[in-house]
Coordinates of N, CA and C in Angstrom, one line a residue:
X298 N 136.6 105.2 80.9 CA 135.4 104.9 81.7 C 135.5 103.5 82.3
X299 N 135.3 103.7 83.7 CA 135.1 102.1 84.2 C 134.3 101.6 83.9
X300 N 134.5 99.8 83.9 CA 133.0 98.8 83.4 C 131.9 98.8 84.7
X301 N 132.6 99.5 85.6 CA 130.7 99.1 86.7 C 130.3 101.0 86.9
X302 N 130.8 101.3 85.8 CA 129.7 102.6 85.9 C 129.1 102.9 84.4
X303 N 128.5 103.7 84.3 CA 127.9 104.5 82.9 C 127.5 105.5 82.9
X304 N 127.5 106.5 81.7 CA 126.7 107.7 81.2 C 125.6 108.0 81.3
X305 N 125.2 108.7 82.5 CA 123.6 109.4 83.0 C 123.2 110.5 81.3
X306 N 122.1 109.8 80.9 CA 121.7 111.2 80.0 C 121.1 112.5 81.0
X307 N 121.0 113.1 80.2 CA 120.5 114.3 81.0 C 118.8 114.0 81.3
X308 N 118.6 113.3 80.4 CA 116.7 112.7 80.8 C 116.8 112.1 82.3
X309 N 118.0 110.9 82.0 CA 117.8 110.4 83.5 C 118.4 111.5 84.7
X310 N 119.3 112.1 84.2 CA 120.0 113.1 85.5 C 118.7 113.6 86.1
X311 N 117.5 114.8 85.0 CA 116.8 115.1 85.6 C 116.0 114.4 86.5
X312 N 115.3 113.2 85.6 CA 114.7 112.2 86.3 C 115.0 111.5 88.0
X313 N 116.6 111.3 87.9 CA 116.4 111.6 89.6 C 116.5 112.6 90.5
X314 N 117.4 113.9 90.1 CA 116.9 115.0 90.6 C 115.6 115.4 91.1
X315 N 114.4 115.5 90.4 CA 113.2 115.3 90.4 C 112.6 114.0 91.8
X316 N 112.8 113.2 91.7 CA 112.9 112.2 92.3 C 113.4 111.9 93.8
X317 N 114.7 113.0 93.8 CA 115.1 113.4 94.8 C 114.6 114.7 95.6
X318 N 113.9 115.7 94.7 CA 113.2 116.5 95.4 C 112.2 116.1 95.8
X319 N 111.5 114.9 95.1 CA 109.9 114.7 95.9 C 110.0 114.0 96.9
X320 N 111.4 113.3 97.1 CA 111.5 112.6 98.4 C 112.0 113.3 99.6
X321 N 112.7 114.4 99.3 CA 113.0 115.6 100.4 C 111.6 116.3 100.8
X322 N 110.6 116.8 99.6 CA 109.7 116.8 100.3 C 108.5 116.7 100.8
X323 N 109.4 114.6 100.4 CA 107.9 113.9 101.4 C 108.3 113.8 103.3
X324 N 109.9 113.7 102.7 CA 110.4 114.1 104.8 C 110.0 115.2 105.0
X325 N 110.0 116.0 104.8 CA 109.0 117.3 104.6 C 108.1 117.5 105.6
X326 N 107.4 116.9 104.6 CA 106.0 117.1 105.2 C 105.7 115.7 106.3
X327 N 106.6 115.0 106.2 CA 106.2 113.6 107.5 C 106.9 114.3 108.6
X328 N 108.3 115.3 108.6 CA 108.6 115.9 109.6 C 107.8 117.2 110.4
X329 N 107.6 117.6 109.4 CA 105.9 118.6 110.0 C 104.7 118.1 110.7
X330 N 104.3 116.7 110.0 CA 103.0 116.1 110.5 C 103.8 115.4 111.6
X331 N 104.7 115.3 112.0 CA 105.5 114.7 113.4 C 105.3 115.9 114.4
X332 N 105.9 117.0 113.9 CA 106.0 117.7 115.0 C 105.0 118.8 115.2
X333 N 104.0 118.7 114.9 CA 102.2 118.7 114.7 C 102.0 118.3 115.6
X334 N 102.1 116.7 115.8 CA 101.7 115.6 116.3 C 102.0 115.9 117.9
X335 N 103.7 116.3 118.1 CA 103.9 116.3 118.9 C 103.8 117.9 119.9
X336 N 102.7 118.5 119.2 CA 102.7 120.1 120.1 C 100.9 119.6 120.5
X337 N 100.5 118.9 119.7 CA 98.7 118.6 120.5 C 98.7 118.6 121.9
X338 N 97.6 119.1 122.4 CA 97.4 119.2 124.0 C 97.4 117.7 124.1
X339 N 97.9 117.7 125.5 CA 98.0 116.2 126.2 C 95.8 116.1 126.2
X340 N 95.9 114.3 126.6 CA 94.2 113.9 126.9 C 94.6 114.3 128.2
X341 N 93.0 114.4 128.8 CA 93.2 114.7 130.1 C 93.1 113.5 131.1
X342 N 93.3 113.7 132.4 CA 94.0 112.7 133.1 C 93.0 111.3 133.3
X343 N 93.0 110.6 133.3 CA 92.0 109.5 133.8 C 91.2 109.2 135.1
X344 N 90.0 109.2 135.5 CA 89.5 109.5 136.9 C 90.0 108.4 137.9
X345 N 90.1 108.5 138.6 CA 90.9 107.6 140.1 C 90.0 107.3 140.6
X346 N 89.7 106.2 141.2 CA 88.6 105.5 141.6 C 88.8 105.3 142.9
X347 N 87.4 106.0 144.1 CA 87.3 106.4 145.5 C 87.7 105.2 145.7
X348 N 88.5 105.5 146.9 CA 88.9 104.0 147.8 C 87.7 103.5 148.1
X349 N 86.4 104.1 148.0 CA 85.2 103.2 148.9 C 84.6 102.4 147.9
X350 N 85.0 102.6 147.3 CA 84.7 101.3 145.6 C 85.2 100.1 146.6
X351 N 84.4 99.0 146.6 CA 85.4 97.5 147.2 C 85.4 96.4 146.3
X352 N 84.5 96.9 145.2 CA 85.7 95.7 143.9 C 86.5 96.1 143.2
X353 N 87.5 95.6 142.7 CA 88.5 95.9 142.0 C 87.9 96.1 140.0
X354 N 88.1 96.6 139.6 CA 87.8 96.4 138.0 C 89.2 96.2 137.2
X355 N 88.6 94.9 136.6 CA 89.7 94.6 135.6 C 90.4 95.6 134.7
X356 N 91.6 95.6 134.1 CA 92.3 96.5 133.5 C 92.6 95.3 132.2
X357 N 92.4 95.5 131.0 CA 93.4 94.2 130.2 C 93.6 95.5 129.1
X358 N 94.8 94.8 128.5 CA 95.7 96.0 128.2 C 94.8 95.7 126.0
X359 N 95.5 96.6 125.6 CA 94.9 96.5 124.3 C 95.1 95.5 123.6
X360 N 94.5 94.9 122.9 CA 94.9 93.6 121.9 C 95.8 94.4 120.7
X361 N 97.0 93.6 120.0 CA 97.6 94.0 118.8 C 96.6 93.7 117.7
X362 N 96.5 95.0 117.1 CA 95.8 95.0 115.7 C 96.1 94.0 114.6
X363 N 94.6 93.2 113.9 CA 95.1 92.1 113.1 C 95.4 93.1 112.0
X364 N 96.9 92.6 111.3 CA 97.0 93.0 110.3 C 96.5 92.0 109.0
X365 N 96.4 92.5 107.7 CA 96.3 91.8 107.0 C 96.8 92.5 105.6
X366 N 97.4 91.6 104.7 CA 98.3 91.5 103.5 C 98.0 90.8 102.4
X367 N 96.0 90.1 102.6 CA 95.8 89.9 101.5 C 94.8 90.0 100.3
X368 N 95.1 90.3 99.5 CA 95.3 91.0 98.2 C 93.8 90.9 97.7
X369 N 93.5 89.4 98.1 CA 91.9 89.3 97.8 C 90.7 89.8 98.5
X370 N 91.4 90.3 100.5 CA 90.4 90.8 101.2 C 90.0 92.1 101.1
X371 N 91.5 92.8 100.3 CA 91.7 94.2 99.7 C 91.2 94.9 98.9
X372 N 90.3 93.3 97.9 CA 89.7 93.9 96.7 C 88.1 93.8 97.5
X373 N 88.0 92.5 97.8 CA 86.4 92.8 98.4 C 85.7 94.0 98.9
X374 N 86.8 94.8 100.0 CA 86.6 96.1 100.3 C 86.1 97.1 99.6
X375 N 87.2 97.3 98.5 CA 87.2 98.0 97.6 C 86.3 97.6 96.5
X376 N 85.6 96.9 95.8 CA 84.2 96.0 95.6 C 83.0 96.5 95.8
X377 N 83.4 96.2 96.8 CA 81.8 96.5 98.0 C 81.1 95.0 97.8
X378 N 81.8 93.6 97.2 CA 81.5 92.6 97.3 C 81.0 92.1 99.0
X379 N 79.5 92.0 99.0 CA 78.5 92.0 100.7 C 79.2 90.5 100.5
X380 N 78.4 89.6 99.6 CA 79.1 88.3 99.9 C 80.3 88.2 100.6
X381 N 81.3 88.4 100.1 CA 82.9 88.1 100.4 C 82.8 88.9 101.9
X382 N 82.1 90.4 102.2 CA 82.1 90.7 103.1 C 82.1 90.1 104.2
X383 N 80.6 89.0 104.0 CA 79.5 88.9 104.9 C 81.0 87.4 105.4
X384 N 81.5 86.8 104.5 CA 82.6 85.8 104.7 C 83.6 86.2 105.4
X385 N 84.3 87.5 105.2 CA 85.7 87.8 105.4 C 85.1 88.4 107.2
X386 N 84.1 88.7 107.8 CA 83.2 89.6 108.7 C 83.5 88.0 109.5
X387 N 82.7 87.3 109.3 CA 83.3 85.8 110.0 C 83.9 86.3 111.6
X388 N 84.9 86.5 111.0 CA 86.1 86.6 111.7 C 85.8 87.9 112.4
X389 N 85.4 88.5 113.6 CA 85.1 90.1 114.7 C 86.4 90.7 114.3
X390 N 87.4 89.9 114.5 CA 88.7 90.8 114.5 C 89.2 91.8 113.1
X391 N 88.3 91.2 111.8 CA 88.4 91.8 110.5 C 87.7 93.0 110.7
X392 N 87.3 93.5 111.4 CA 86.3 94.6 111.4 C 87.3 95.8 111.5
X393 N 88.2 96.1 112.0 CA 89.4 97.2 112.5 C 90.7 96.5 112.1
X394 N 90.8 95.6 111.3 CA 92.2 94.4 111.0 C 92.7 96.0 109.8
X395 N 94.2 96.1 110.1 CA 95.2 97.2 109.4 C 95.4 96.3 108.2
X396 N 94.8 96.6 107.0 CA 94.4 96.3 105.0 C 96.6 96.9 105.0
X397 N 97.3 96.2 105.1 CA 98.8 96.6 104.5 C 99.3 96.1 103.1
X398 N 99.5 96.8 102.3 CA 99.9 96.6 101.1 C 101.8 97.2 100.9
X399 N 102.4 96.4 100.6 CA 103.8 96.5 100.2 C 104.2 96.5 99.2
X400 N 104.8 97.6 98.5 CA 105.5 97.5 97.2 C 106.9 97.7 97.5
X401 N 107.4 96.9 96.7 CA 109.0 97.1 96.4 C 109.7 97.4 95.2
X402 N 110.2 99.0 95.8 CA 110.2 99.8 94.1 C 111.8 100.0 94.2
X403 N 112.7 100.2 93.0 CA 114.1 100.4 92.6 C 114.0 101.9 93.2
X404 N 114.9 102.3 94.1 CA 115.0 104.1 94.3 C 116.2 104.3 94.5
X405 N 116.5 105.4 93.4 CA 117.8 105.9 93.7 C 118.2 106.7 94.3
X406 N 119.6 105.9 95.1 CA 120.2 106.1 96.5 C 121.6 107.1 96.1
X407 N 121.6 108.5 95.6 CA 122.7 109.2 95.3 C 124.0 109.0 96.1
X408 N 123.6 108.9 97.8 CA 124.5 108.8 98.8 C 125.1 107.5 98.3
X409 N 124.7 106.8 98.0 CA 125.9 105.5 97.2 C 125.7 105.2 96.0
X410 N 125.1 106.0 95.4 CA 126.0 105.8 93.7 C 125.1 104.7 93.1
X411 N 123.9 104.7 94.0 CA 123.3 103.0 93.2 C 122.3 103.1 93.1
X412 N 121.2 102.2 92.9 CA 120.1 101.6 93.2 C 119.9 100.7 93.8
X413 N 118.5 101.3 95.3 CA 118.3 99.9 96.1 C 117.1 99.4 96.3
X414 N 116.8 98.5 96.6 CA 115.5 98.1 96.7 C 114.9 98.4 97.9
X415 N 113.8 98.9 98.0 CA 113.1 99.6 99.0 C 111.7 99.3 99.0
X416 N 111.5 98.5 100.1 CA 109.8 98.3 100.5 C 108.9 99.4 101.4
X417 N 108.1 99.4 100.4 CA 107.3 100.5 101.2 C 105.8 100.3 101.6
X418 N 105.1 100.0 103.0 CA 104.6 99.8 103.3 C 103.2 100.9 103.6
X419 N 101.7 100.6 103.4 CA 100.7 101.3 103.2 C 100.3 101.1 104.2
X420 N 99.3 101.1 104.5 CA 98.3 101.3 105.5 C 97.0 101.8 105.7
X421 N 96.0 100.8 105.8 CA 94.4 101.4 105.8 C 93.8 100.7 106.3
X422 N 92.7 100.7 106.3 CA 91.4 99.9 107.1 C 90.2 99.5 105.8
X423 N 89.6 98.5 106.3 CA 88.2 98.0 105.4 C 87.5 99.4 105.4
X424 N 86.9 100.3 106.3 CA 86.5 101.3 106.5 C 86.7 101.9 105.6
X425 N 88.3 102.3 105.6 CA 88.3 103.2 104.9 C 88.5 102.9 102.7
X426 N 88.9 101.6 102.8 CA 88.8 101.1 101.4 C 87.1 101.0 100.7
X427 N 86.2 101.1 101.7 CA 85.2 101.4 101.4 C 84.2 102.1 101.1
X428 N 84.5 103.3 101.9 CA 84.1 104.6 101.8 C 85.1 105.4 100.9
X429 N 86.0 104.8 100.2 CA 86.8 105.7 99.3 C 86.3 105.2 98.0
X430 N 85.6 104.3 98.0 CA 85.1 104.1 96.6 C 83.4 104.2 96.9
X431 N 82.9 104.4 97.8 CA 81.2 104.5 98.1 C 80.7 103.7 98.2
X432 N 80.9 102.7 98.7 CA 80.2 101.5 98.7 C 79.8 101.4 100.5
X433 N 78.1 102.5 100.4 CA 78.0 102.6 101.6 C 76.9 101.4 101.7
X434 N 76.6 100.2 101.5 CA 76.0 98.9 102.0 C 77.3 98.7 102.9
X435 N 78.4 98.2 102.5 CA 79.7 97.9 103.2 C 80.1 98.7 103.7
X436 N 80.4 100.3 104.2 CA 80.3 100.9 104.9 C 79.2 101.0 106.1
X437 N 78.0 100.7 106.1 CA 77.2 100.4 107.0 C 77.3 99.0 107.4
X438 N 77.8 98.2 107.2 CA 78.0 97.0 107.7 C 79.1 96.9 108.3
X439 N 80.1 97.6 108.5 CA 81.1 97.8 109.3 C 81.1 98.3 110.1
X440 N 80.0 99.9 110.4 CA 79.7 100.5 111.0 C 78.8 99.9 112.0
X441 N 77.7 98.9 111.5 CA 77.1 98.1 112.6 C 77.6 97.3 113.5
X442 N 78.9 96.8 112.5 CA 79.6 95.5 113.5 C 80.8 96.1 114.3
X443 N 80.9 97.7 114.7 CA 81.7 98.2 115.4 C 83.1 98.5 114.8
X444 N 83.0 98.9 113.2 CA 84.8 99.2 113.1 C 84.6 100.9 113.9
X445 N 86.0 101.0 114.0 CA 86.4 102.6 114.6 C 86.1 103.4 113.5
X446 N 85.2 104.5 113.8 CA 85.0 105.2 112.9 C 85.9 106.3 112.7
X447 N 87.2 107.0 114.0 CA 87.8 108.1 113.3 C 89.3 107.2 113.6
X448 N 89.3 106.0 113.8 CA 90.8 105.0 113.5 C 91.0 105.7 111.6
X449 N 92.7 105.8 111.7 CA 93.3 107.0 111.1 C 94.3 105.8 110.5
X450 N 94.5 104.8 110.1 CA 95.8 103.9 109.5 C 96.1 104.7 108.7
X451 N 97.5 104.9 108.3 CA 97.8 105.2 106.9 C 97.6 106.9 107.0
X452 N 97.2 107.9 107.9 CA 97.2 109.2 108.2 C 96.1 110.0 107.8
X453 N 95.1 109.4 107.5 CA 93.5 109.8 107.5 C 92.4 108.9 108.0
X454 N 91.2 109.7 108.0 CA 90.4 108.7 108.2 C 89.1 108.0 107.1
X455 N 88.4 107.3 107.5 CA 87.5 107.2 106.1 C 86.5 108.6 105.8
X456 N 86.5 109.0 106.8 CA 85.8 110.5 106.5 C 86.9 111.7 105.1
X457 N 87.4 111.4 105.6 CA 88.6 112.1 104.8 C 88.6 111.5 103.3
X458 N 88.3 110.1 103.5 CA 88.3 109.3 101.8 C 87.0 109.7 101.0
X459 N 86.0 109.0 102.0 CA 84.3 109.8 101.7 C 84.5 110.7 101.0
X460 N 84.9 112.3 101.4 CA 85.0 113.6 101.0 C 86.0 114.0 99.9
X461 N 87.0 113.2 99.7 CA 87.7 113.6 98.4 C 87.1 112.5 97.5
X462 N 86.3 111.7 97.8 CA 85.6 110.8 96.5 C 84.4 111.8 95.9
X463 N 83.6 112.4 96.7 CA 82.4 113.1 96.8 C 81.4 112.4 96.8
X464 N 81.2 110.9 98.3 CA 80.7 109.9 98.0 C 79.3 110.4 99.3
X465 N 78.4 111.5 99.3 CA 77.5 111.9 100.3 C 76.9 111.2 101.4
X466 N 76.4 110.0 100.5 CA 75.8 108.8 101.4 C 76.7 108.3 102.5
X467 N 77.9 108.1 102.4 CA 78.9 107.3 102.9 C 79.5 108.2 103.7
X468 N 79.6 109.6 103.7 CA 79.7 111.2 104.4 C 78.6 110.9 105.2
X469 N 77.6 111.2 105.1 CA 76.4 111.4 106.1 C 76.1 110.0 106.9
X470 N 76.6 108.5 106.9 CA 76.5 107.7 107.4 C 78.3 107.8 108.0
X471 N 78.9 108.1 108.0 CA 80.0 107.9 109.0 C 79.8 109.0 109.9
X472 N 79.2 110.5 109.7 CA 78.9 111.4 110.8 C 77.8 110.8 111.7
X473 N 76.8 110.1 111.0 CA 75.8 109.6 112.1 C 76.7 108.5 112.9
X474 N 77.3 108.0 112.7 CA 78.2 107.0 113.8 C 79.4 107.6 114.3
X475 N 79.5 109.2 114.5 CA 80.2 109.5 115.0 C 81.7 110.0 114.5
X476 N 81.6 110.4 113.1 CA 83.1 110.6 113.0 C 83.2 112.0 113.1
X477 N 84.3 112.4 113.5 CA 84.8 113.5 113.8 C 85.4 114.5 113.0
X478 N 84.3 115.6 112.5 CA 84.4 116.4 111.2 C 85.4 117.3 111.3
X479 N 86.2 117.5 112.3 CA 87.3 118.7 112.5 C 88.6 117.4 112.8
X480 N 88.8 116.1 112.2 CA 90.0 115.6 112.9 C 90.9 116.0 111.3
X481 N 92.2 115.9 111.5 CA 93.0 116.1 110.9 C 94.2 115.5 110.0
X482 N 94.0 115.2 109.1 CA 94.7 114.1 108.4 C 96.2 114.5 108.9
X483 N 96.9 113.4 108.4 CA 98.7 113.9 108.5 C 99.3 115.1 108.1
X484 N 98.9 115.3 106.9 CA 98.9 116.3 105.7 C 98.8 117.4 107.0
X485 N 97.3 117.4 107.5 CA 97.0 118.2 108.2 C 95.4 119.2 107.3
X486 N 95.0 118.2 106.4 CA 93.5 118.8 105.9 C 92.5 118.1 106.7
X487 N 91.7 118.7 106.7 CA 90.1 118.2 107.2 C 89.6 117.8 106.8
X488 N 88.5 117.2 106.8 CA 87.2 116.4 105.2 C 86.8 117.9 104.8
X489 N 86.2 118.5 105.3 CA 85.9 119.8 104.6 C 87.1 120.3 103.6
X490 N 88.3 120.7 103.8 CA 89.3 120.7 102.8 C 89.2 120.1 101.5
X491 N 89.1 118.3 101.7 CA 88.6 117.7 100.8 C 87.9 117.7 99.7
X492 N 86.7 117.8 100.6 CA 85.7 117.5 100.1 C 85.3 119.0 99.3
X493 N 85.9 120.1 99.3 CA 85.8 121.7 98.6 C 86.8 121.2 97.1
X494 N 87.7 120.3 97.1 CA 88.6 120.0 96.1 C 88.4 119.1 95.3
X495 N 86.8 118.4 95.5 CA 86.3 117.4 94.6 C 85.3 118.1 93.9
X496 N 85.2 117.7 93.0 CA 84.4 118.2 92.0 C 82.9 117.7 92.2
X497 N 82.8 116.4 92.8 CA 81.9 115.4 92.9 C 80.6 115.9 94.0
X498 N 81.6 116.7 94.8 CA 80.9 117.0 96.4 C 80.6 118.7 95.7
X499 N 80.8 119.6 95.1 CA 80.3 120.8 94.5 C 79.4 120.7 93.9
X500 N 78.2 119.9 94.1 CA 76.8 120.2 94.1 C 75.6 121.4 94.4

């Protein structure tokens, strides 16, 4: 036996086998919710404006979303801490800012015989870290200050979190501002789906 290899027990053999099927199919299912993605009917066309219009209207293209990576804004959300809120809100642009969390986990790479390090990047909104734990004071205060209510980071929306928490208040205040009860997570469930699979919402 060579010194830069070793003896797989059968615990670990299975262990990444196992490991290697859940990652086949997580491409899986991200190659399904792609090409989902890509059979939706086109939006329809944008209206053209009569030549007898004689001002011009400004066009400014979208701003890049604030992202954010830190660990203490992520708890406030999830909290439902109004103070920290009412602080971290300061700032307009926190209202729709993408909540990214990175882990960097050891995964084994069969195709080369090793282990590599692999960052894997999350994705959510205040919205939705808020409505996934019920904390509809901070839910409505987001909702006042204009976050997007069916903005989807991460491949759902907070209506989607609402309903597999079985958090009703926080359900019935994101439909009053408009969220969209038939949109479709990645997966490809509904909040109704959800929300039939929580125990919480079977009232």
């Amino acid at each position: 036996m060579s010194k830069d290899s070793f003896p797989f027990t059968s615990t670990s053999l299975r262990s990444l086998k196992l490991e290697q099927e859940l990652q086949e199919w997580e491409d899986a299912r991200r190659a399904l919710a792609n090409r989902r993605a890509m059979t939706r009917a086109p939006l329809p066309r944008a209206p053209r404006l009569s030549p007898r219009q004689g001002r011009l209207q400004e066009v400014c293209a979208p701003r890049a979303p604030v992202r954010c990576r830190d660990t203490a804004v992520h708890n406030t959300f999830m909290c439902g801490d109004m103070k920290g809120i009412y602080a971290v809100l300061k700032d307009a642009a926190m209202v729709n800012a993408l909540m990214e969390t990175v882990h960097d986990d050891m995964v084994w790479a069969p195709e080369m015989g090793m282990w590599t390090l692999s960052s894997k990047v999350k994705q959510t909104s205040a919205l939705r870290l808020a409505a996934s734990r019920g904390h509809s004071g901070c839910v409505e205060e987001l909702l006042f200050r204009g976050a997007e209510v069916n903005a989807d980071p991460g491949g759902s929306t907070a209506l989607h979190d609402a309903c597999v928490g079985g958090h009703g208040l926080c359900v019935q205040l994101l439909l009053s501002h408009g969220a969209d009860p038939e949109v479709l997570a990645a997966d490809g469930s509904a909040p109704l789906h959800l929300s039939c699979t929580s125990a919480q919402s079977l009232r």
